[in-house]
Short mmCIF file of C-alpha atoms in Angstrom, two decimals:
data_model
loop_
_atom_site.label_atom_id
_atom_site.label_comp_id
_atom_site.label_asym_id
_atom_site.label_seq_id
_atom_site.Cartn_x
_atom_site.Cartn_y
_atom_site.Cartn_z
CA UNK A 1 -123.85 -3.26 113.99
CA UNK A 2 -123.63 -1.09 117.27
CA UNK A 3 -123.80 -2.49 120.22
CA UNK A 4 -123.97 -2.52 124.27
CA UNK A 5 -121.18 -4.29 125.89
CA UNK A 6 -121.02 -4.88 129.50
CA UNK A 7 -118.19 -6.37 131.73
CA UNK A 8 -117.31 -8.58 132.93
CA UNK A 9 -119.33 -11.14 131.68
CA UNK A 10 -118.72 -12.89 135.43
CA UNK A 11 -118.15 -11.60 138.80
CA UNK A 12 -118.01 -12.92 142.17
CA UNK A 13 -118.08 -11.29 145.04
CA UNK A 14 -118.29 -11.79 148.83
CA UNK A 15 -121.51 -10.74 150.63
CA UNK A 16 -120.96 -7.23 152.39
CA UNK A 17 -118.44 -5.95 149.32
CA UNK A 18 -119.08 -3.29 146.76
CA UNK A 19 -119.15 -4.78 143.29
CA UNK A 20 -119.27 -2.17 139.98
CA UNK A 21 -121.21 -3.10 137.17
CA UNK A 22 -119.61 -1.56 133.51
CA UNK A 23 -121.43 -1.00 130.72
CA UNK A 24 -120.62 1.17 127.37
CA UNK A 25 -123.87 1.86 125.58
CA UNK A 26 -124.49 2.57 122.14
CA UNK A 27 -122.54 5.97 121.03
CA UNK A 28 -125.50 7.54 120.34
CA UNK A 29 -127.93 6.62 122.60
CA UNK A 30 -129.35 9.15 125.26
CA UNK A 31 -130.81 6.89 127.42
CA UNK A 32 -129.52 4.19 129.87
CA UNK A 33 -130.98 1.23 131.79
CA UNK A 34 -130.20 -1.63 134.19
CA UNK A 35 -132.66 -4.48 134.85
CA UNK A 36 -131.59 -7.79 136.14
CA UNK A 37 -132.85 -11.18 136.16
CA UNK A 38 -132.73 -13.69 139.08
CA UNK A 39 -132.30 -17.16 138.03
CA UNK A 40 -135.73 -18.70 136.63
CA UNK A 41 -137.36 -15.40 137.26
CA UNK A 42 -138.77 -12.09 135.07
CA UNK A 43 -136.51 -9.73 134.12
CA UNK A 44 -136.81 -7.06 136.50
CA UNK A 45 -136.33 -2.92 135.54
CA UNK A 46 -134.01 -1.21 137.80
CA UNK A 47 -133.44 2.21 136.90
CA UNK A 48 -133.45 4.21 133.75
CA UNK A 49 -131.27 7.33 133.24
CA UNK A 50 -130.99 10.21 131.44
CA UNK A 51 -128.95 13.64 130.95
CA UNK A 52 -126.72 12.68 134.02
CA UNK A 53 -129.59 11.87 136.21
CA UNK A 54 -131.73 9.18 136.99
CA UNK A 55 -135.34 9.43 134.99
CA UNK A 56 -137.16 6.38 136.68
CA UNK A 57 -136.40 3.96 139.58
CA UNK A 58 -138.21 0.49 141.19
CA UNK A 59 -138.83 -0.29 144.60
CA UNK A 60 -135.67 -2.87 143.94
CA UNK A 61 -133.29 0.13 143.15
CA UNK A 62 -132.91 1.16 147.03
CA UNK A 63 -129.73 3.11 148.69
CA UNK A 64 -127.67 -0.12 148.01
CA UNK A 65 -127.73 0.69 144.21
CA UNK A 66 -126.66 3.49 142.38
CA UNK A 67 -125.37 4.55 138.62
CA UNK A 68 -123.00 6.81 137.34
CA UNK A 69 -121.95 7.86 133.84
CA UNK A 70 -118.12 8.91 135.06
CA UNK A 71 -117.34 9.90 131.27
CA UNK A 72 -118.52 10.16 127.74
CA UNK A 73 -118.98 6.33 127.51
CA UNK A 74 -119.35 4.26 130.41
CA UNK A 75 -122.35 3.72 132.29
CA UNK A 76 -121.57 1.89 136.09
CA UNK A 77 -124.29 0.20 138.17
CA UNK A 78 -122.67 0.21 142.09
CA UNK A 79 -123.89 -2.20 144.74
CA UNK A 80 -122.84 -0.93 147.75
CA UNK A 81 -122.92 -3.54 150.25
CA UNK A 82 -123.87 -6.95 148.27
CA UNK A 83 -126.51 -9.40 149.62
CA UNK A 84 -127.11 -13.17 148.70
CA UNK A 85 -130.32 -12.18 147.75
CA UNK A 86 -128.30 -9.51 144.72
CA UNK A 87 -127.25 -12.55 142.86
CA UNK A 88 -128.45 -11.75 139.48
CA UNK A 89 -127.78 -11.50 135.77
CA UNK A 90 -127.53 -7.86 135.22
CA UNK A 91 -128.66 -5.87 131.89
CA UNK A 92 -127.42 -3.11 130.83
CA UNK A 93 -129.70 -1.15 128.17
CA UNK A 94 -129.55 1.96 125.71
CA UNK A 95 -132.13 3.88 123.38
CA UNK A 96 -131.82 6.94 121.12
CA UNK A 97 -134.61 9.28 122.74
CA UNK A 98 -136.33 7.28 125.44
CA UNK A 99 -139.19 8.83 123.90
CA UNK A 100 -142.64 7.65 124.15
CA UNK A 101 -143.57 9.31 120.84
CA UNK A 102 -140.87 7.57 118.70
CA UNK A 103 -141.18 3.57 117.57
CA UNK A 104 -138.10 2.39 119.49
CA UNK A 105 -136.17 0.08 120.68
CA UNK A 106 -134.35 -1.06 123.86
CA UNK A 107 -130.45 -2.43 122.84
CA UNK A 108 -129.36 -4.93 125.12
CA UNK A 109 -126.42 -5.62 126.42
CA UNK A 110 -125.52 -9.37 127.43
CA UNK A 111 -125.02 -9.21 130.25
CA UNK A 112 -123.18 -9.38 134.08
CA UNK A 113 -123.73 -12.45 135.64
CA UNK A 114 -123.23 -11.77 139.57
CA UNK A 115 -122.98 -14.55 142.56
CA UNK A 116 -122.67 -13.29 145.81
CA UNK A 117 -121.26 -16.07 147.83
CA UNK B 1 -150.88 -6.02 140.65
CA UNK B 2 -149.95 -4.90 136.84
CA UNK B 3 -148.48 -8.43 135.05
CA UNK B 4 -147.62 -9.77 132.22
CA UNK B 5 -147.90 -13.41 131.35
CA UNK B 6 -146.90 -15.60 128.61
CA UNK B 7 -147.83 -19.45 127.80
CA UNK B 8 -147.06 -21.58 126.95
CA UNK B 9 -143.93 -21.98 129.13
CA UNK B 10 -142.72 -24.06 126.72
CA UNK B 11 -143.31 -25.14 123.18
CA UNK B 12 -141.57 -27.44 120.86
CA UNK B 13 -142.68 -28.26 116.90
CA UNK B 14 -141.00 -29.41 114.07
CA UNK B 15 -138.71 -27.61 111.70
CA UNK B 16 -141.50 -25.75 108.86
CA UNK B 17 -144.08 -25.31 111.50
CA UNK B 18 -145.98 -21.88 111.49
CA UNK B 19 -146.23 -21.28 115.60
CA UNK B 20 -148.01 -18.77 117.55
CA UNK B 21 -146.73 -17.14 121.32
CA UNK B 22 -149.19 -15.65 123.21
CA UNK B 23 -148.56 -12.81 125.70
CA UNK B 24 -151.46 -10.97 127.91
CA UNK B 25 -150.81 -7.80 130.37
CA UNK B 26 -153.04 -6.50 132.89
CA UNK B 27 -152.60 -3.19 132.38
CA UNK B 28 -154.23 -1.79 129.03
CA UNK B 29 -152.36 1.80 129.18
CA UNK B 30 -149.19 0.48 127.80
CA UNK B 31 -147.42 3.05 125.79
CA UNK B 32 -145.88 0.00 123.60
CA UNK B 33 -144.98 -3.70 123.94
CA UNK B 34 -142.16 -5.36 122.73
CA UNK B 35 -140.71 -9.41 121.45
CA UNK B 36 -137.43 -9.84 122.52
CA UNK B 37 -135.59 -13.15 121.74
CA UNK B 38 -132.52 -14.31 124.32
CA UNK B 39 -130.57 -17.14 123.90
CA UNK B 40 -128.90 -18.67 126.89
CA UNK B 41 -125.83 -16.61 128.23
CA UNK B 42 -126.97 -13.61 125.77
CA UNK B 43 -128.71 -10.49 126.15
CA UNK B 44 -132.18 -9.85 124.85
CA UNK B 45 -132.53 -8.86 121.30
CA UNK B 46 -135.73 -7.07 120.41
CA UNK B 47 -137.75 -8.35 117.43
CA UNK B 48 -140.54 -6.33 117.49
CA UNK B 49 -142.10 -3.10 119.05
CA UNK B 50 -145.84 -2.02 118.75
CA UNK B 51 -146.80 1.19 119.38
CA UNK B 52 -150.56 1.06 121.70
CA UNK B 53 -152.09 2.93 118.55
CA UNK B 54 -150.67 0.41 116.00
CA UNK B 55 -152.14 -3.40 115.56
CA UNK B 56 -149.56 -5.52 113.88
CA UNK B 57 -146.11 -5.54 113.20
CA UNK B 58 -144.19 -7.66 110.74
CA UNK B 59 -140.39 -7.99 110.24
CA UNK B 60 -139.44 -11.14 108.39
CA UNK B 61 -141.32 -14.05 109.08
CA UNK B 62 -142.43 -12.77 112.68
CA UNK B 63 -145.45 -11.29 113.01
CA UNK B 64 -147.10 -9.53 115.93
CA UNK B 65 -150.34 -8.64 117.14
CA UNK B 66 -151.71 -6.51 119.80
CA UNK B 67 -155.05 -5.96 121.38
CA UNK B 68 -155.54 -3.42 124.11
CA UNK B 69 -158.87 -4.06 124.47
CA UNK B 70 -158.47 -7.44 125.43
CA UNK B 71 -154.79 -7.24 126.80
CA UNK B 72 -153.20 -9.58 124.42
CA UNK B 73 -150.63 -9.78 122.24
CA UNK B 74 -149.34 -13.12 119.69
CA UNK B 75 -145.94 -13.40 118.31
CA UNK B 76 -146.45 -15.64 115.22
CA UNK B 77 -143.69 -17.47 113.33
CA UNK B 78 -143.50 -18.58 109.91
CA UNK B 79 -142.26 -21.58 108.65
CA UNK B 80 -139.69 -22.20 111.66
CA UNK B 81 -136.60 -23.10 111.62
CA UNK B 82 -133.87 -24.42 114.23
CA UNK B 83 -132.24 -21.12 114.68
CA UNK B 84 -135.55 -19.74 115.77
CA UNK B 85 -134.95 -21.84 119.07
CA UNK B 86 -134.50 -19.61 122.16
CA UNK B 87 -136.98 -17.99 125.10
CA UNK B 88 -139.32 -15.30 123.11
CA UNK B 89 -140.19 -12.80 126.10
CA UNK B 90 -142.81 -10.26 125.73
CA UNK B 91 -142.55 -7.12 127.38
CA UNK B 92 -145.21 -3.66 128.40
CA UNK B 93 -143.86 -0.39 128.46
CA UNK B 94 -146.03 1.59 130.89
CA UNK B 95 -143.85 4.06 132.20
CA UNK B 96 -141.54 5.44 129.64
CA UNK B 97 -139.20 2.04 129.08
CA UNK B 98 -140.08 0.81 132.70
CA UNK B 99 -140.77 -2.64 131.20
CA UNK B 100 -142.66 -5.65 132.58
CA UNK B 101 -141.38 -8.59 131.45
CA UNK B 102 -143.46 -11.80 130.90
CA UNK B 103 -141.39 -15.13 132.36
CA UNK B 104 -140.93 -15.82 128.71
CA UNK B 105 -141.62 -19.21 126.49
CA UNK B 106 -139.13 -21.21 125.59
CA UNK B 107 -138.85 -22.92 121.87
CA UNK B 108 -137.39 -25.54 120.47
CA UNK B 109 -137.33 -26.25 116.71
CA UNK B 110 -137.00 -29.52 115.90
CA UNK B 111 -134.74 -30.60 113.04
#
């Protein structure tokens, strides 16, 4: 069965560095998300992305964060300047459409853990 | 503030047990809402999606419910079973897959 994959599965990083977040969604899929989830907290939405362009952003995703597809199958997540505060599992996401209309799915990827020592 | 909440935190029965999550949300024009299951060091894997027009969905021995009017939604399990142990999180889609996730409830099935 098709899946996300994300790497690495780990990464450490010092506060103040630039990490880069991979991700490969599903072949198919149109669509592209990153949430995260901070230790014994909700899973937060990020940003979703679409067509080269980002479709929908939080108050989280500020001018420390931003995504790129670079080519036909990688989807990056870049922290500019990392914080203690950034240290997160990070999701990476994909769906066909996006659409509202259609009975879909999210696929999950499983994840980046990040610690920002 | 939109939220979503689930309870119990935490729930743990006895292998063959029929078991029933509960999930509520604040905000009752949700486009859909989703059951995703994640097991520790894994991604989320969604079980379920119901559309806001639909009532039910069934895959399996999951079931699940929603309720707009009331802002709830139940993830039932049939007959459980070990492998069904992991944090069930319920998600609202309000905003064209800008999710809120509930904190999640964690099972254990008992052998």
């Amino acid at each position: 069965e098709p899946e996300v994959t994300q790497t690495p599965s780990h990464q450490v990083t010092q506060m103040g560095q630039e990490v880069i977040l991979r991700c490969v969604p599903i072949s198919n899929h149109l669509y592209f998300y990153w949430y995260r989830q901070i230790l014994g907290q909700k899973v937060e939405f990020l940003v979703s992305f679409y067509n080269n362009e980002i479709s929908e952003k939080s108050e989280i995703f500020d001018d420390q964060f931003s995504v790129e597809r670079p080519d036909g199958s990688n989807f990056t997540l870049k922290i500019r300047s990392t914080k203690l505060e950034d240290s997160a599992m990070y999701f990476c996401a994909s769906s066909v459409t996006g659409s509202l209309a259609t009975n879909e799915k999210l696929f999950f990827g499983s994840g980046t853990q990040l610690s920002v020592l | 503030k939109q939220e979503v909440t689930q309870i119990p935190a935490a729930l743990s029965v006895p292998e063959g047990e029929n078991l029933v999550l509960n999930c509520s949300f604040t905000d009752s024009a949700i486009y859909n809402l989703q059951w995703f299951r994640q097991d520790p060091g894994k991604g989320l894997t969604s079980l379920l999606l119901i559309q806001s027009s639909q009532r039910e969905q069934t895959s399996g021995r999951l079931n699940a419910s929603l309720d707009k009017s009331s802002g709830r939604s139940t993830l039932y399990i049939a007959a459980s079973q070990p492998g069904d142990s992991a944090t069930y999180l319920c998600a609202d889609d309000h905003n064209n897959n800008d999710m809120r996730f509930g904190a999640g409830t964690r099972l254990t099935v008992k052998p």
